XYZ file of N, CA, C and O in Angstrom:
612
model
N -10.104 138.807 239.161
C -9.558 137.513 239.434
C -8.693 137.536 240.683
O -8.361 138.573 241.218
N -8.307 136.385 241.135
C -7.496 136.230 242.338
C -6.017 136.299 241.970
O -5.562 135.573 241.107
N -5.312 137.193 242.608
C -3.873 137.320 242.403
C -3.143 136.513 243.468
O -3.633 136.338 244.578
N -1.927 136.079 243.162
C -1.138 135.347 244.147
C -0.893 136.203 245.383
O -0.907 135.695 246.496
N -0.671 137.508 245.185
C -0.402 138.391 246.316
C -1.612 138.422 247.251
O -1.461 138.457 248.473
N -2.832 138.375 246.693
C -4.043 138.348 247.518
C -4.068 137.106 248.414
O -4.668 137.117 249.478
N -3.428 136.047 247.979
C -3.364 134.808 248.750
C -2.153 134.766 249.663
O -1.938 133.795 250.377
N -1.331 135.816 249.611
C -0.115 135.841 250.411
C 0.993 135.006 249.797
O 1.857 134.498 250.494
N 0.971 134.879 248.466
C 1.966 134.077 247.763
C 2.749 134.973 246.814
O 2.167 135.741 246.054
N 4.058 134.877 246.878
C 4.917 135.587 245.940
C 5.831 134.596 245.249
O 6.105 133.519 245.767
N 6.284 134.943 244.062
C 7.161 134.064 243.302
C 8.435 134.815 242.935
O 8.386 135.983 242.560
N 9.564 134.144 243.031
C 10.832 134.712 242.591
C 11.824 133.581 242.382
O 11.519 132.420 242.636
N 12.994 133.929 241.902
C 14.073 132.965 241.688
C 15.310 133.428 242.434
O 15.533 134.621 242.607
N 16.132 132.483 242.827
C 17.418 132.808 243.429
C 18.404 133.217 242.337
O 19.274 134.042 242.543
N 18.228 132.655 241.155
C 19.083 132.933 240.008
C 18.207 133.603 238.952
O 17.396 132.944 238.316
N 18.365 134.918 238.766
C 17.504 135.672 237.855
C 18.073 135.775 236.438
O 17.443 136.341 235.563
N 19.272 135.239 236.208
C 19.900 135.432 234.904
C 20.017 134.155 234.084
O 20.358 134.231 232.908
N 19.743 133.001 234.687
C 19.869 131.730 233.972
C 18.617 130.892 234.185
O 17.899 131.078 235.165
N 18.399 129.961 233.274
C 17.312 129.002 233.463
C 17.825 127.639 233.037
O 18.809 127.532 232.313
N 17.161 126.615 233.508
C 17.565 125.260 233.156
C 17.520 124.365 234.367
O 17.027 124.745 235.435
N 18.044 123.172 234.197
C 18.071 122.220 235.308
C 19.051 122.729 236.361
O 19.961 123.512 236.071
N 18.874 122.272 237.594
C 19.764 122.699 238.678
C 21.230 122.460 238.329
O 22.091 123.294 238.629
N 21.521 121.335 237.709
C 22.906 120.992 237.376
C 23.518 121.957 236.366
O 24.737 122.138 236.336
N 22.685 122.599 235.556
C 23.211 123.496 234.525
C 23.354 124.947 234.996
O 23.901 125.769 234.268
N 22.891 125.263 236.196
C 22.956 126.641 236.685
C 24.300 126.916 237.350
O 24.812 126.100 238.104
N 24.820 128.099 237.105
C 26.086 128.508 237.698
C 25.847 129.086 239.084
O 25.003 129.967 239.266
N 26.607 128.629 240.065
C 26.500 129.162 241.428
C 26.829 130.645 241.457
O 26.306 131.387 242.287
N 27.661 131.109 240.538
C 28.038 132.525 240.496
C 26.840 133.416 240.169
O 26.840 134.603 240.506
N 25.818 132.862 239.539
C 24.638 133.649 239.189
C 23.585 133.666 240.297
O 22.607 134.413 240.214
N 23.771 132.856 241.341
C 22.847 132.879 242.478
C 23.025 134.195 243.229
O 24.149 134.675 243.382
N 21.928 134.758 243.711
C 22.020 136.034 244.426
C 21.195 135.974 245.717
O 20.118 136.562 245.813
N 21.712 135.259 246.728
C 20.954 135.147 247.980
C 20.776 136.495 248.689
O 19.765 136.704 249.357
N 21.722 137.430 248.536
C 21.562 138.750 249.164
C 20.356 139.491 248.595
O 19.633 140.158 249.333
N 20.139 139.377 247.288
C 18.972 140.025 246.672
C 17.682 139.426 247.226
O 16.710 140.147 247.473
N 17.675 138.120 247.437
C 16.482 137.477 247.993
C 16.243 137.931 249.432
O 15.092 138.211 249.813
N 17.283 138.048 250.217
C 17.129 138.560 251.592
C 16.532 139.967 251.560
O 15.621 140.298 252.333
N 17.014 140.818 250.646
C 16.465 142.185 250.543
C 14.976 142.157 250.195
O 14.184 142.914 250.758
N 14.582 141.290 249.268
C 13.159 141.174 248.896
C 12.325 140.707 250.078
O 11.218 141.204 250.301
N 12.850 139.748 250.821
C 12.123 139.229 251.988
C 11.945 140.348 253.010
O 10.862 140.538 253.557
N 12.997 141.100 253.275
C 12.899 142.207 254.243
C 11.951 143.292 253.758
O 11.236 143.891 254.552
N 11.922 143.536 252.468
C 11.042 144.570 251.912
C 9.569 144.151 251.967
O 8.709 144.928 252.354
N 9.288 142.911 251.574
C 7.894 142.470 251.439
C 7.370 141.712 252.648
O 6.156 141.601 252.818
N 8.255 141.160 253.480
C 7.854 140.498 254.720
C 6.892 139.342 254.588
O 5.914 139.276 255.336
N 7.147 138.393 253.662
C 6.220 137.249 253.597
C 6.277 136.439 254.885
O 7.299 136.399 255.563
N 5.185 135.828 255.233
C 5.132 135.000 256.449
C 5.887 133.689 256.237
O 6.522 133.179 257.122
N 5.779 133.166 255.033
C 6.491 131.929 254.730
C 6.942 131.960 253.282
O 6.349 132.630 252.447
N 8.012 131.222 253.020
C 8.568 131.151 251.684
C 8.962 129.708 251.412
O 9.503 129.035 252.289
N 8.677 129.254 250.202
C 8.988 127.875 249.838
C 9.952 127.843 248.661
O 9.802 128.602 247.706
N 10.914 126.964 248.776
C 11.816 126.664 247.664
C 11.290 125.404 247.016
O 11.014 124.421 247.698
N 11.181 125.409 245.694
C 10.629 124.252 244.995
C 11.723 123.367 244.417
O 11.498 122.649 243.456
N 12.892 123.437 245.030
C 14.003 122.550 244.685
C 15.054 122.671 245.789
O 15.187 123.715 246.422
N 15.789 121.598 245.994
C 16.782 121.593 247.071
C 18.010 122.444 246.766
O 18.575 123.049 247.668
N 18.474 122.497 245.510
C 19.692 123.242 245.223
C 19.581 124.712 245.608
O 20.413 125.214 246.372
N 18.575 125.466 245.142
C 18.500 126.875 245.549
C 18.249 127.022 247.054
O 18.768 127.947 247.686
N 17.499 126.094 247.621
C 17.272 126.140 249.069
C 18.581 125.958 249.821
O 18.869 126.685 250.775
N 19.383 125.011 249.386
C 20.661 124.751 250.048
C 21.588 125.957 249.929
O 22.265 126.322 250.898
N 21.613 126.595 248.770
C 22.441 127.795 248.583
C 21.986 128.892 249.541
O 22.800 129.515 250.228
N 20.676 129.103 249.606
C 20.140 130.185 250.439
C 20.336 129.896 251.924
O 20.802 130.754 252.675
N 19.988 128.704 252.364
C 20.116 128.336 253.785
C 21.583 128.387 254.210
O 21.918 128.898 255.284
N 22.466 127.898 253.365
C 23.893 127.949 253.677
C 24.364 129.404 253.780
O 25.183 129.739 254.642
N 23.832 130.263 252.929
C 24.169 131.691 252.978
C 23.730 132.303 254.313
O 24.452 133.114 254.891
N 22.541 131.903 254.792
C 22.025 132.459 256.054
C 22.775 131.936 257.271
O 23.096 132.694 258.184
N 23.008 130.620 257.302
C 23.497 130.018 258.542
C 24.738 129.145 258.396
O 25.290 128.709 259.402
N 25.117 128.853 257.172
C 26.235 127.942 256.964
C 25.843 126.479 257.092
O 26.674 125.594 256.935
N 24.570 126.204 257.375
C 24.115 124.825 257.600
C 24.011 124.055 256.291
O 23.503 124.550 255.298
N 24.509 122.833 256.312
C 24.389 121.884 255.206
C 24.307 120.504 255.838
O 24.870 120.298 256.893
N 23.769 119.525 255.284
C 22.805 119.550 254.185
C 21.428 119.957 254.713
O 21.242 120.100 255.915
N 20.479 120.087 253.826
C 19.105 120.420 254.224
C 18.184 119.264 253.859
O 18.518 118.444 253.014
N 17.043 119.228 254.521
C 16.025 118.219 254.252
C 14.751 118.932 253.790
O 14.621 120.141 253.935
N 13.804 118.189 253.285
C 12.507 118.765 252.923
C 11.772 119.203 254.184
O 11.999 118.681 255.274
N 10.900 120.184 254.020
C 10.064 120.630 255.123
C 10.490 121.976 255.679
O 11.277 122.707 255.073
N 9.945 122.292 256.860
C 10.206 123.559 257.535
C 11.667 123.613 257.992
O 12.176 122.655 258.558
N 12.304 124.746 257.765
C 13.697 124.953 258.151
C 13.752 125.815 259.413
O 12.863 126.645 259.628
N 14.784 125.682 260.230
C 14.855 126.485 261.458
C 15.257 127.944 261.221
O 14.982 128.798 262.057
N 15.869 128.241 260.095
C 16.307 129.613 259.826
C 15.124 130.538 259.567
O 14.079 130.107 259.081
N 15.299 131.815 259.898
C 14.288 132.849 259.646
C 14.992 134.116 259.155
O 16.132 134.377 259.519
N 14.282 134.888 258.374
C 14.660 136.267 258.075
C 13.480 137.081 258.572
O 12.382 136.979 258.021
N 13.673 137.830 259.650
C 12.542 138.492 260.295
C 11.573 137.430 260.766
O 11.945 136.480 261.455
N 10.318 137.560 260.355
C 9.292 136.572 260.711
C 9.085 135.515 259.631
O 8.241 134.634 259.768
N 9.833 135.607 258.539
C 9.635 134.688 257.420
C 10.230 133.319 257.726
O 11.391 133.200 258.076
N 9.390 132.300 257.571
C 9.858 130.929 257.737
C 10.034 130.309 256.357
O 9.387 130.722 255.395
N 10.926 129.331 256.273
C 11.306 128.741 254.991
C 10.972 127.262 254.942
O 11.197 126.532 255.906
N 10.454 126.842 253.785
C 10.137 125.447 253.512
C 10.915 124.999 252.289
O 11.103 125.781 251.356
N 11.316 123.751 252.301
C 11.932 123.143 251.125
C 10.969 122.066 250.646
O 10.558 121.195 251.420
N 10.602 122.170 249.372
C 9.653 121.246 248.760
C 10.328 120.467 247.642
O 11.260 120.972 247.010
N 9.851 119.260 247.366
C 10.372 118.527 246.221
C 10.010 119.261 244.928
O 8.919 119.817 244.800
N 10.923 119.252 243.997
C 10.702 119.920 242.719
C 9.555 119.265 241.956
O 9.475 118.037 241.878
N 8.688 120.086 241.343
C 7.628 119.527 240.505
C 8.119 119.194 239.087
O 7.363 118.703 238.268
N 9.394 119.449 238.814
C 9.956 119.191 237.495
C 9.939 117.701 237.175
O 10.217 116.851 238.036
N 9.654 117.396 235.934
C 9.703 116.004 235.486
C 11.095 115.409 235.615
O 11.246 114.196 235.751
N 12.133 116.266 235.591
C 13.504 115.781 235.748
C 13.764 115.264 237.164
O 14.721 114.538 237.387
N 12.911 115.667 238.119
C 13.109 115.272 239.514
C 12.027 114.304 239.982
O 11.761 114.193 241.171
N 11.408 113.594 239.065
C 10.275 112.741 239.392
C 10.611 111.701 240.459
O 9.762 111.341 241.275
N 11.842 111.249 240.511
C 12.196 110.221 241.513
C 12.159 110.768 242.936
O 12.117 110.014 243.891
N 12.161 112.109 243.096
C 12.102 112.732 244.422
C 10.698 113.238 244.768
O 10.481 113.743 245.861
N 9.764 113.113 243.819
C 8.440 113.721 244.005
C 7.693 113.078 245.160
O 7.591 111.856 245.265
N 7.176 113.935 246.025
C 6.360 113.495 247.154
C 5.418 114.651 247.484
O 5.838 115.645 248.078
N 4.166 114.560 247.104
C 3.244 115.687 247.317
C 2.941 115.974 248.784
O 2.428 117.039 249.119
N 3.282 115.061 249.684
C 2.940 115.287 251.094
C 3.614 116.553 251.639
O 3.050 117.232 252.497
N 4.820 116.886 251.154
C 5.483 118.113 251.621
C 4.713 119.351 251.180
O 4.600 120.323 251.920
N 4.179 119.333 249.982
C 3.363 120.441 249.474
C 2.078 120.561 250.302
O 1.644 121.661 250.627
N 1.491 119.436 250.652
C 0.265 119.431 251.461
C 0.535 119.994 252.854
O -0.289 120.737 253.393
N 1.674 119.631 253.445
C 2.023 120.144 254.779
C 2.163 121.662 254.758
O 1.694 122.349 255.674
N 2.803 122.191 253.724
C 2.936 123.643 253.601
C 1.559 124.285 253.429
O 1.258 125.295 254.072
N 0.712 123.710 252.587
C -0.632 124.257 252.375
C -1.434 124.258 253.668
O -2.123 125.235 253.987
N -1.339 123.185 254.444
C -2.059 123.107 255.725
C -1.562 124.184 256.688
O -2.357 124.836 257.367
N -0.254 124.402 256.737
C 0.316 125.416 257.629
C -0.140 126.816 257.191
O -0.484 127.646 258.016
N -0.135 127.059 255.890
C -0.565 128.358 255.361
C -2.047 128.591 255.651
O -2.443 129.665 256.097
N -2.862 127.569 255.431
C -4.304 127.677 255.704
C -4.565 127.953 257.176
O -5.368 128.808 257.535
N -3.886 127.223 258.047
C -4.079 127.402 259.492
C -3.666 128.808 259.927
O -4.365 129.451 260.710
N -2.557 129.292 259.416
C -2.099 130.642 259.774
C -3.056 131.699 259.234
O -3.342 132.687 259.914
N -3.575 131.500 258.033
C -4.535 132.447 257.455
C -5.817 132.478 258.276
O -6.377 133.539 258.539
N -6.279 131.310 258.704
C -7.482 131.245 259.524
C -7.241 131.947 260.864
O -8.089 132.698 261.342
N -6.081 131.725 261.464
C -5.751 132.371 262.737
C -5.734 133.885 262.569
O -6.233 134.607 263.429
N -5.190 134.381 261.458
C -5.168 135.827 261.202
C -6.584 136.382 261.094
O -6.886 137.448 261.628
N -7.457 135.650 260.399
C -8.852 136.105 260.274
C -9.547 136.113 261.618
O -10.293 137.042 261.946
N -9.320 135.090 262.446
C -9.933 135.045 263.778
C -9.438 136.197 264.643
O -10.219 136.830 265.359
N -8.153 136.480 264.582
C -7.587 137.585 265.353
C -8.203 138.909 264.912
O -8.553 139.746 265.746
N -8.372 139.098 263.609
C -8.987 140.324 263.099
C -10.431 140.439 263.568
O -10.877 141.512 263.984
N -11.188 139.335 263.537
C -12.583 139.364 263.996
C -12.668 139.687 265.480
O -13.545 140.420 265.911
N -11.740 139.138 266.270
C -11.739 139.449 267.706
C -11.474 140.933 267.930
O -12.071 141.549 268.801
N -10.570 141.496 267.143
C -10.285 142.927 267.248
C -11.501 143.766 266.902
O -11.807 144.750 267.584
N -12.227 143.383 265.863
C -13.450 144.091 265.486
C -14.490 143.980 266.596
O -15.177 144.955 266.910
N -14.612 142.788 267.200
C -15.573 142.601 268.282
C -15.205 143.464 269.479
O -16.070 144.072 270.107
N -13.906 143.548 269.812
C -13.472 144.403 270.926
C -13.832 145.854 270.670
O -14.239 146.561 271.577
N -13.679 146.307 269.414
C -14.049 147.685 269.079
C -15.547 147.900 269.268
O -15.967 148.926 269.800
N -16.358 146.934 268.841
C -17.812 147.062 269.022
C -18.169 147.070 270.502
O -19.000 147.859 270.952
N -17.527 146.176 271.283
C -17.788 146.128 272.722
C -17.397 147.439 273.388
O -18.120 147.961 274.234
N -16.259 148.002 272.996
C -15.797 149.267 273.555
C -16.782 150.388 273.217
O -17.130 151.202 274.077
N -17.257 150.398 271.978
C -18.219 151.422 271.564
C -19.512 151.294 272.369
O -20.082 152.293 272.814
N -19.965 150.063 272.601
C -21.196 149.852 273.369
C -21.016 150.283 274.824
O -21.907 150.892 275.416
N -19.857 149.981 275.401
C -19.581 150.369 276.786
C -19.558 151.882 276.954
O -19.895 152.413 278.003
N -19.156 152.586 275.930
C -19.050 154.045 275.993
C -20.249 154.739 275.358
O -20.181 155.929 275.046
N -21.320 153.970 275.113
C -22.547 154.505 274.516
C -22.282 155.215 273.208
O -22.910 156.226 272.897
N -21.338 154.713 272.446
C -21.060 155.277 271.136
C -22.037 154.675 270.145
O -22.495 153.548 270.312
N -22.385 155.417 269.104
C -23.315 154.875 268.094
C -22.755 153.600 267.483
O -21.562 153.455 267.296
N -23.652 152.661 267.176
C -23.231 151.382 266.629
C -23.399 151.321 265.123
O -23.043 150.354 264.501
N -23.980 152.354 264.527
C -24.220 152.346 263.084
C -22.936 152.496 262.308
O -21.841 152.548 262.856
N -23.085 152.591 260.992
C -21.934 152.787 260.127
C -21.372 154.183 260.335
O -22.086 155.106 260.734
N -20.124 154.367 260.021
C -19.484 155.673 260.170
C -20.249 156.706 259.362
O -20.635 156.477 258.230
N -20.503 157.846 259.960
C -21.196 158.921 259.273
C -22.708 158.840 259.370
O -23.399 159.760 258.960
N -23.256 157.765 259.889
C -24.704 157.644 260.036
C -25.131 158.208 261.376
O -24.427 158.088 262.369
N -26.289 158.807 261.397
C -26.872 159.245 262.660
C -27.510 158.044 263.331
O -28.105 157.200 262.668
N -27.389 157.935 264.648
C -28.050 156.805 265.312
C -29.570 156.923 265.159
O -30.107 158.021 265.134
N -30.236 155.795 265.044
C -31.683 155.774 264.903
C -32.321 156.080 266.247
O -31.954 155.535 267.259
N -33.280 157.008 266.255
C -34.004 157.362 267.482
C -35.490 157.334 267.149
O -35.974 158.173 266.384
N -36.203 156.371 267.713
C -37.632 156.253 267.438
C -38.443 157.264 268.217
O -39.627 157.421 267.982
N -37.830 157.982 269.151
C -38.571 158.957 269.941
C -39.257 158.301 271.122
O -39.248 157.088 271.267
N -39.846 159.100 271.938
C -40.563 158.609 273.114
C -41.867 157.950 272.676
O -42.442 158.320 271.672
N -42.351 157.004 273.458
C -43.639 156.382 273.102
C -44.736 157.443 273.023
O -44.767 158.371 273.795
N -45.576 157.316 272.034
C -46.691 158.233 271.882
C -46.361 159.422 271.007
O -47.249 160.182 270.659
N -45.109 159.665 270.670
C -44.766 160.784 269.783
C -45.015 160.364 268.349
O -44.742 159.250 267.956
N -45.536 161.290 267.562
C -45.808 160.964 266.173
C -44.980 161.814 265.267
O -44.656 162.903 265.489
């Protein structure tokens, strides 16, 4: 089956010790430093917060900036870019707007396609280099095919 990691998607929480609505979570249990360490360790290209409260805590921790809006944020940790999305929780239905989720999906798809194109170009350059240097074009470990001179049996 398809894993989230295979799609370049990881899941985590800013608050690993409590659960509930944003209003019921204690700020003392938020751990933005732990999230920064995870980001540096795993190096995701993009990360999305599915609610404004944890996003605001994290962004404020990085830059001191308040308030935040939905969408792409200017802050980065390494190459990781951050998005704030409306919560899918039924408690936040008055803020629901799927267009922000679609924008993130489009950006992720475009970046994934660009990565695949870059990889294909690299493979083509290797093939071109091998051809220029008269290197065998077969699979690794295969002997090149030689039909012999005309008339040889």
